[in-house]
C-alpha cells in the first residue's frame, strides 16, 4: 500500500471506523484510541489487505479491538462513560409535527440503550446495516459471517429492539 | 407466504413486518398486508413500532473522525516511510535468500572437505595435500568475498532501522555457520 493509498483510506474510512467504535464502546475517548490503533495497523499490514476490501478489513479489526476493550473494561468492573447519548438528539425530523418530533426524540434516546443490550454480534450488524448503511455482503466480510447469518441476525435483532421499545412507544402513542 | 394472496392473518403480518419496512415485499403480498393493517389495530400499532425503530436507528448519526486523530495517525506513520516498509520486507526476503545461498555453499564446502579423497592420504601426500589445501583456501576466500559482496548489496538496498539490524543478524548467523563448518574442518585437518 502506498502512502497516497493509505491517506485515502484514512480519509474515506476513518469516520466509519470511528462511528462503529463509538456505538460499540459508548465512550468517545476509547473510540478515538481504537480508531487510531486500527489505522496504524493498516499502515503496518497494508500489503496483506485486499485493496477491494479495505473498509471491511478496517471494520473487522476495529470491532475486534472494541471487543478487547469491553472485555478489559468488564474485567475491571467499569461502566462506559456514555458520553455518546448526547449525540442521539442531533438528528431532527424536519417535516414532522411537534408530537412526532417529541416521540421520535424519546425513542432515539432509548434506542441507544436497547442497542447496547444486544449481544456484540447483533449490535455490530445493526450498527453497520442500519446506521452505516453497509451492504449485507460487506457486513458478512467484515464480521466473517455467512451472508444468510447476517440477514437472520439482523432480523432477530430488529425484533428484540421492537420488544425493548414497545412499552415506551405505546406510552408515547397514548399521550 | 400466505395461501391466499388477498388474505393475511396477524401471525403472517408480524412475520412479514421487517420485509415490509424494508420494501422487499412483492406487490400482491404488500397489498394483502396493507389491507390487514387497515382492519387490525394491533398489527397497525406493531407496524408503526417497526417503522419507528427503523427510523430511530437511521436517525442515529455517523460520527466524524476528530481531526486530532487524523493528525496523530499521519504523524505516527509519516516517520516510517513506505520505502523502508518495502525494504524491510525486501530485507527479510533478501536475508533469507542469502542465508539459503550461504547454507548451500557451506554444505558444498563440507562435502569437499569431508570427501574420502581429502580424508585418505594419497600416495603422493605432500603434493596432493597441498593441492587440496590450496583449493580449499581458494574456495574459502571466494566464499568470504561472496558473503561480503552480498552483504554490501543487501545493505545498499536498505535504509537504516530495524530492517538493517534484521538483515545483519541473518547474515551474521550464516557467516557463523560457515565459520563453524570451516573451523571444524580445520581441526579435522590438523
Short mmCIF file of C-alpha atoms in Angstrom, two decimals:
data_model
loop_
_atom_site.label_atom_id
_atom_site.label_comp_id
_atom_site.label_asym_id
_atom_site.label_seq_id
_atom_site.Cartn_x
_atom_site.Cartn_y
_atom_site.Cartn_z
CA UNK A 1 0.00 0.00 0.00
CA UNK A 2 1.47 3.34 -0.98
CA UNK A 3 1.43 6.39 1.22
CA UNK A 4 -1.17 8.01 -1.01
CA UNK A 5 -3.42 4.94 -0.83
CA UNK A 6 -3.09 4.88 2.93
CA UNK A 7 -4.02 8.54 3.31
CA UNK A 8 -7.02 7.98 1.03
CA UNK A 9 -8.12 5.07 3.20
CA UNK A 10 -7.80 7.23 6.33
CA UNK A 11 -9.90 9.92 4.73
CA UNK A 12 -12.57 7.62 3.27
CA UNK A 13 -12.97 5.08 6.03
CA UNK A 14 -11.80 6.74 9.23
CA UNK A 15 -15.23 8.03 10.18
CA UNK A 16 -16.85 4.65 9.55
CA UNK A 17 -14.40 3.05 11.99
CA UNK A 18 -14.91 5.82 14.50
CA UNK A 19 -18.70 5.58 14.29
CA UNK A 20 -18.68 1.82 14.82
CA UNK A 21 -16.32 2.22 17.77
CA UNK A 22 -18.40 4.98 19.31
CA UNK A 23 -21.58 2.93 19.24
CA UNK A 24 -19.89 -0.25 20.43
CA UNK A 25 -17.92 1.36 23.24
CA UNK A 26 -20.20 4.30 24.15
CA UNK A 27 -17.04 6.20 25.00
CA UNK A 28 -15.62 8.78 22.64
CA UNK A 29 -12.08 8.70 24.04
CA UNK A 30 -11.78 4.94 23.78
CA UNK A 31 -13.31 5.10 20.32
CA UNK A 32 -10.60 7.55 19.27
CA UNK A 33 -7.90 5.22 20.60
CA UNK A 34 -9.35 2.21 18.78
CA UNK A 35 -9.65 4.21 15.56
CA UNK A 36 -6.05 5.38 15.76
CA UNK A 37 -4.76 1.87 16.52
CA UNK A 38 -6.78 0.39 13.67
CA UNK A 39 -5.50 2.84 11.08
CA UNK A 40 -1.90 2.44 12.19
CA UNK A 41 -2.33 -1.30 11.91
CA UNK A 42 -3.48 -0.80 8.32
CA UNK A 43 -0.27 1.10 7.65
CA UNK A 44 1.82 -1.72 9.05
CA UNK A 45 -0.08 -4.51 7.32
CA UNK A 46 -1.32 -2.81 4.19
CA UNK A 47 0.47 -5.31 1.97
CA UNK A 48 -1.71 -8.12 3.37
CA UNK A 49 -5.04 -6.36 2.71
CA UNK A 50 -7.08 -6.94 -0.45
CA UNK A 51 -7.35 -3.46 -1.99
CA UNK A 52 -11.03 -4.05 -2.72
CA UNK A 53 -11.83 -4.94 0.90
CA UNK A 54 -10.00 -2.29 2.87
CA UNK A 55 -13.11 -0.96 4.58
CA UNK A 56 -14.32 -4.42 5.60
CA UNK A 57 -10.84 -5.21 6.93
CA UNK A 58 -10.73 -1.99 8.94
CA UNK A 59 -14.19 -2.58 10.41
CA UNK A 60 -13.27 -6.11 11.40
CA UNK A 61 -10.06 -5.00 13.10
CA UNK A 62 -11.83 -2.12 14.85
CA UNK A 63 -14.66 -4.33 16.05
CA UNK A 64 -12.26 -6.95 17.40
CA UNK A 65 -10.34 -4.22 19.19
CA UNK A 66 -13.56 -2.85 20.66
CA UNK A 67 -14.41 -6.31 21.98
CA UNK A 68 -10.99 -6.46 23.65
CA UNK A 69 -11.62 -3.07 25.25
CA UNK A 70 -15.03 -4.14 26.51
CA UNK A 71 -13.63 -7.36 27.97
CA UNK A 72 -10.88 -5.44 29.73
CA UNK A 73 -13.47 -2.97 30.99
CA UNK A 74 -15.64 -5.82 32.26
CA UNK A 75 -12.65 -7.37 34.00
CA UNK A 76 -12.09 -4.07 35.79
CA UNK A 77 -15.85 -3.84 36.54
CA UNK A 78 -16.01 -0.46 34.83
CA UNK A 79 -19.02 1.10 33.13
CA UNK A 80 -18.66 3.15 29.98
CA UNK A 81 -18.67 6.91 30.28
CA UNK A 82 -21.58 7.00 27.83
CA UNK A 83 -20.85 10.47 26.55
CA UNK A 84 -22.38 9.37 23.27
CA UNK A 85 -26.00 9.74 24.38
CA UNK A 86 -25.80 13.47 23.87
CA UNK A 87 -25.32 12.90 20.17
CA UNK A 88 -28.52 10.96 19.75
CA UNK A 89 -30.61 14.11 19.69
CA UNK A 90 -28.67 15.63 16.86
CA UNK A 91 -30.80 14.21 14.08
CA UNK A 92 -34.04 16.07 13.55
CA UNK A 93 -37.35 15.35 11.82
CA UNK A 94 -37.78 18.45 9.78
CA UNK A 95 -41.22 17.73 8.41
CA UNK A 96 -42.84 16.06 11.43
CA UNK A 97 -45.22 17.73 13.85
CA UNK A 98 -44.20 18.52 17.43
CA UNK A 99 -45.73 15.35 18.88
CA UNK A 100 -43.98 13.19 16.35
CA UNK A 101 -40.74 15.04 16.94
CA UNK A 102 -41.03 14.51 20.69
CA UNK A 103 -41.88 10.84 20.27
CA UNK A 104 -39.03 10.30 17.86
CA UNK A 105 -36.58 12.05 20.16
CA UNK A 106 -37.69 9.91 23.07
CA UNK A 107 -37.29 6.78 21.02
CA UNK A 108 -33.83 7.80 19.88
CA UNK A 109 -32.72 8.25 23.44
CA UNK A 110 -33.97 4.79 24.30
CA UNK A 111 -32.70 3.08 21.16
CA UNK A 112 -29.11 3.58 22.27
CA UNK A 113 -29.82 1.70 25.49
CA UNK A 114 -31.73 -1.01 23.67
CA UNK A 115 -28.91 -1.35 21.17
CA UNK A 116 -26.45 -1.77 24.00
CA UNK A 117 -28.49 -4.67 25.38
CA UNK A 118 -27.94 -6.71 22.23
CA UNK A 119 -25.01 -9.11 22.10
CA UNK A 120 -21.82 -7.96 20.37
CA UNK A 121 -22.52 -9.63 17.08
CA UNK A 122 -26.11 -8.41 16.80
CA UNK A 123 -25.10 -4.91 17.83
CA UNK A 124 -22.35 -4.81 15.21
CA UNK A 125 -24.72 -5.99 12.48
CA UNK A 126 -27.37 -3.41 13.42
CA UNK A 127 -24.83 -0.58 13.55
CA UNK A 128 -23.28 -1.49 10.22
CA UNK A 129 -26.60 -2.03 8.45
CA UNK A 130 -29.00 0.48 9.96
CA UNK A 131 -26.68 3.33 10.95
CA UNK A 132 -23.85 2.99 8.48
CA UNK A 133 -25.83 1.60 5.55
CA UNK A 134 -23.36 -1.12 4.62
CA UNK A 135 -24.47 -3.90 2.31
CA UNK A 136 -25.12 -7.39 3.63
CA UNK A 137 -22.10 -8.63 1.66
CA UNK A 138 -19.76 -6.11 3.21
CA UNK A 139 -21.06 -6.86 6.70
CA UNK A 140 -20.56 -10.57 6.06
CA UNK A 141 -16.96 -9.90 5.01
CA UNK A 142 -16.23 -7.56 7.90
CA UNK A 143 -17.66 -9.88 10.54
CA UNK A 144 -16.56 -13.10 8.82
CA UNK A 145 -20.13 -14.44 8.82
CA UNK A 146 -22.10 -16.23 6.13
CA UNK A 147 -24.41 -13.90 4.26
CA UNK A 148 -27.56 -15.66 5.44
CA UNK A 149 -26.37 -15.43 9.04
CA UNK A 150 -26.15 -11.67 8.67
CA UNK A 151 -29.76 -11.49 7.49
CA UNK A 152 -31.01 -13.78 10.25
CA UNK A 153 -29.02 -11.92 12.92
CA UNK A 154 -30.39 -8.59 11.73
CA UNK A 155 -33.96 -9.88 11.64
CA UNK A 156 -33.76 -11.20 15.18
CA UNK A 157 -32.05 -8.04 16.43
CA UNK A 158 -34.81 -5.88 14.98
CA UNK A 159 -37.45 -7.95 16.76
CA UNK A 160 -35.55 -7.63 20.04
CA UNK A 161 -35.32 -3.87 19.61
CA UNK A 162 -39.04 -3.68 18.95
CA UNK A 163 -39.72 -5.76 22.05
CA UNK A 164 -37.44 -3.50 24.12
CA UNK A 165 -39.14 -0.33 22.93
CA UNK A 166 -42.75 -1.45 22.63
CA UNK A 167 -43.87 -0.19 26.01
CA UNK A 168 -42.31 3.21 25.52
CA UNK A 169 -43.75 3.51 22.05
CA UNK A 170 -47.22 2.52 23.22
CA UNK A 171 -46.97 5.01 26.07
CA UNK A 172 -45.91 7.78 23.75
CA UNK A 173 -48.68 6.89 21.30
CA UNK A 174 -51.25 7.02 24.07
CA UNK A 175 -50.25 10.53 25.18
CA UNK B 1 -46.17 -16.69 2.13
CA UNK B 2 -50.00 -16.56 2.54
CA UNK B 3 -52.04 -19.28 0.95
CA UNK B 4 -54.43 -16.70 -0.47
CA UNK B 5 -52.80 -13.60 -1.85
CA UNK B 6 -55.61 -11.33 -0.61
CA UNK B 7 -55.77 -12.56 2.97
CA UNK B 8 -53.30 -12.18 5.84
CA UNK B 9 -53.70 -13.17 9.45
CA UNK B 10 -51.90 -11.44 12.32
CA UNK B 11 -49.17 -14.09 12.53
CA UNK B 12 -48.35 -13.71 8.87
CA UNK B 13 -48.28 -9.94 9.15
CA UNK B 14 -45.90 -9.95 12.10
CA UNK B 15 -43.62 -12.34 10.24
CA UNK B 16 -43.52 -10.03 7.21
CA UNK B 17 -43.21 -6.70 9.02
CA UNK B 18 -39.45 -6.30 8.68
CA UNK B 19 -39.54 -7.13 4.98
CA UNK B 20 -42.44 -4.69 4.60
CA UNK B 21 -40.47 -1.91 6.30
CA UNK B 22 -37.51 -2.76 4.02
CA UNK B 23 -39.76 -2.53 0.98
CA UNK B 24 -38.87 -6.06 -0.02
CA UNK B 25 -42.39 -7.47 -0.45
CA UNK B 26 -43.85 -8.21 -3.86
CA UNK B 27 -46.92 -6.24 -4.95
CA UNK B 28 -49.55 -8.83 -4.09
CA UNK B 29 -48.13 -9.57 -0.65
CA UNK B 30 -47.76 -5.90 0.21
CA UNK B 31 -51.35 -5.22 -0.84
CA UNK B 32 -52.62 -8.05 1.34
CA UNK B 33 -50.59 -6.84 4.28
CA UNK B 34 -51.78 -3.25 3.87
CA UNK B 35 -55.40 -4.44 3.74
CA UNK B 36 -54.91 -6.31 7.00
CA UNK B 37 -53.31 -3.28 8.66
CA UNK B 38 -56.30 -1.16 7.72
CA UNK B 39 -58.55 -3.54 9.63
CA UNK B 40 -56.35 -4.62 12.57
CA UNK B 41 -55.32 -2.00 15.15
CA UNK B 42 -52.94 -4.37 16.96
CA UNK B 43 -50.95 -5.09 13.82
CA UNK B 44 -51.17 -1.46 12.82
CA UNK B 45 -49.56 -0.48 16.10
CA UNK B 46 -46.85 -3.13 15.66
CA UNK B 47 -46.15 -1.91 12.12
CA UNK B 48 -45.86 1.64 13.45
CA UNK B 49 -43.38 0.45 16.07
CA UNK B 50 -41.31 -1.39 13.45
CA UNK B 51 -41.15 1.74 11.33
CA UNK B 52 -40.35 3.97 14.30
CA UNK B 53 -37.50 1.74 15.46
CA UNK B 54 -36.10 1.59 11.96
CA UNK B 55 -36.29 5.35 11.61
CA UNK B 56 -34.74 5.92 15.05
CA UNK B 57 -31.80 3.73 14.08
CA UNK B 58 -31.34 5.51 10.78
CA UNK B 59 -31.51 8.86 12.53
CA UNK B 60 -28.56 7.92 14.72
CA UNK B 61 -25.75 10.00 13.33
CA UNK B 62 -22.46 8.85 11.91
CA UNK B 63 -19.62 10.48 13.78
CA UNK B 64 -16.85 12.35 12.03
CA UNK B 65 -13.40 11.15 13.00
CA UNK B 66 -11.81 14.00 15.01
CA UNK B 67 -9.07 15.86 13.19
CA UNK B 68 -6.56 15.31 16.01
CA UNK B 69 -6.94 11.55 15.46
CA UNK B 70 -6.23 12.00 11.75
CA UNK B 71 -3.20 14.14 12.59
CA UNK B 72 -1.90 11.61 15.11
CA UNK B 73 -2.23 8.73 12.65
CA UNK B 74 -0.49 10.58 9.86
CA UNK B 75 2.28 11.80 12.16
CA UNK B 76 2.93 8.36 13.63
CA UNK B 77 3.10 6.74 10.20
CA UNK B 78 5.00 9.51 8.48
CA UNK B 79 8.38 8.66 10.02
CA UNK B 80 8.26 5.10 8.75
CA UNK B 81 8.21 5.80 5.01
CA UNK B 82 6.86 3.26 2.58
CA UNK B 83 10.34 2.69 1.13
CA UNK B 84 11.52 1.43 4.50
CA UNK B 85 8.43 -0.72 4.81
CA UNK B 86 9.05 -2.28 1.44
CA UNK B 87 12.77 -2.58 2.17
CA UNK B 88 12.04 -4.30 5.46
CA UNK B 89 10.08 -6.90 3.55
CA UNK B 90 12.88 -6.99 0.97
CA UNK B 91 15.45 -7.14 3.73
CA UNK B 92 13.77 -10.11 5.32
CA UNK B 93 13.34 -11.80 1.96
CA UNK B 94 16.83 -10.90 0.81
CA UNK B 95 18.39 -12.05 4.05
CA UNK B 96 16.52 -15.33 3.89
CA UNK B 97 17.72 -15.89 0.33
CA UNK B 98 21.26 -15.04 1.34
CA UNK B 99 21.05 -17.45 4.22
CA UNK B 100 19.98 -20.24 1.87
CA UNK B 101 22.84 -19.47 -0.52
CA UNK B 102 25.37 -19.45 2.30
CA UNK B 103 23.95 -22.64 3.77
CA UNK B 104 24.23 -24.34 0.37
CA UNK B 105 27.80 -23.10 -0.05
CA UNK B 106 28.69 -24.29 3.44
CA UNK B 107 27.18 -27.68 2.70
CA UNK B 108 29.14 -27.94 -0.56
CA UNK B 109 32.33 -26.98 1.22
CA UNK B 110 31.66 -29.55 3.90
CA UNK B 111 31.26 -32.24 1.26
CA UNK B 112 34.59 -31.28 -0.32
CA UNK B 113 36.41 -31.24 3.00
CA UNK B 114 34.91 -34.48 4.26
CA UNK B 115 35.26 -36.36 0.97
CA UNK B 116 37.26 -39.63 1.08
CA UNK B 117 39.89 -38.08 -1.17
CA UNK B 118 40.54 -35.48 1.48
CA UNK B 119 40.45 -37.87 4.39
CA UNK B 120 42.55 -40.62 2.89
CA UNK B 121 46.21 -39.67 2.28
CA UNK B 122 47.22 -40.18 -1.37
CA UNK B 123 50.33 -41.96 -2.49
CA UNK B 124 51.95 -38.52 -3.01
CA UNK B 125 50.63 -36.92 0.22
CA UNK B 126 52.60 -33.70 0.13
CA UNK B 127 51.63 -32.65 -3.39
CA UNK B 128 48.03 -33.87 -3.16
CA UNK B 129 47.51 -32.35 0.31
CA UNK B 130 48.98 -29.09 -0.81
CA UNK B 131 46.75 -29.01 -3.86
CA UNK B 132 43.62 -29.73 -1.86
CA UNK B 133 44.59 -27.22 0.82
CA UNK B 134 45.11 -24.60 -1.87
CA UNK B 135 41.73 -25.40 -3.41
CA UNK B 136 40.09 -25.15 -0.02
CA UNK B 137 41.73 -21.84 0.71
CA UNK B 138 40.58 -20.55 -2.66
CA UNK B 139 37.06 -21.78 -2.02
CA UNK B 140 37.01 -20.15 1.42
CA UNK B 141 38.36 -16.91 0.00
CA UNK B 142 35.76 -16.96 -2.73
CA UNK B 143 33.01 -17.69 -0.20
CA UNK B 144 34.21 -14.89 2.01
CA UNK B 145 34.25 -12.46 -0.90
CA UNK B 146 30.79 -13.60 -1.97
CA UNK B 147 29.46 -13.06 1.54
CA UNK B 148 30.95 -9.58 1.70
CA UNK B 149 29.61 -8.73 -1.74
CA UNK B 150 26.14 -9.97 -0.88
CA UNK B 151 26.25 -8.12 2.40
CA UNK B 152 27.12 -4.88 0.61
CA UNK B 153 24.38 -5.38 -1.95
CA UNK B 154 21.70 -6.03 0.62
CA UNK B 155 22.85 -3.18 2.85
CA UNK B 156 22.83 -0.84 -0.14
CA UNK B 157 19.12 -1.55 -0.70
CA UNK B 158 18.08 -0.96 2.84
CA UNK B 159 17.72 2.18 4.84
CA UNK B 160 18.53 2.47 8.49
CA UNK B 161 16.38 0.99 11.14
CA UNK B 162 15.29 -2.41 12.26
CA UNK B 163 15.41 -3.85 8.74
CA UNK B 164 19.16 -3.41 8.61
CA UNK B 165 19.56 -4.99 12.01
CA UNK B 166 17.35 -7.90 10.99
CA UNK B 167 19.41 -8.49 7.86
CA UNK B 168 22.73 -8.07 9.66
CA UNK B 169 21.62 -10.60 12.21
CA UNK B 170 20.63 -13.06 9.48
CA UNK B 171 23.94 -12.62 7.68
CA UNK B 172 25.91 -12.95 10.91
CA UNK B 173 24.16 -16.20 11.67
CA UNK B 174 25.03 -17.54 8.22
CA UNK B 175 28.64 -16.44 8.50
CA UNK B 176 28.80 -18.04 11.93
CA UNK B 177 27.55 -21.28 10.46
CA UNK B 178 30.19 -21.21 7.72
CA UNK B 179 32.94 -20.40 10.19
CA UNK B 180 31.90 -23.27 12.41
CA UNK B 181 31.98 -25.63 9.46
CA UNK B 182 35.37 -24.34 8.34
CA UNK B 183 36.70 -24.40 11.91
CA UNK B 184 35.59 -27.99 12.37
CA UNK B 185 37.21 -28.92 9.08
CA UNK B 186 40.47 -27.21 10.03
CA UNK B 187 40.56 -29.13 13.28
CA UNK B 188 39.97 -32.34 11.34
CA UNK B 189 42.83 -31.41 9.00
CA UNK B 190 45.15 -30.87 11.92
#
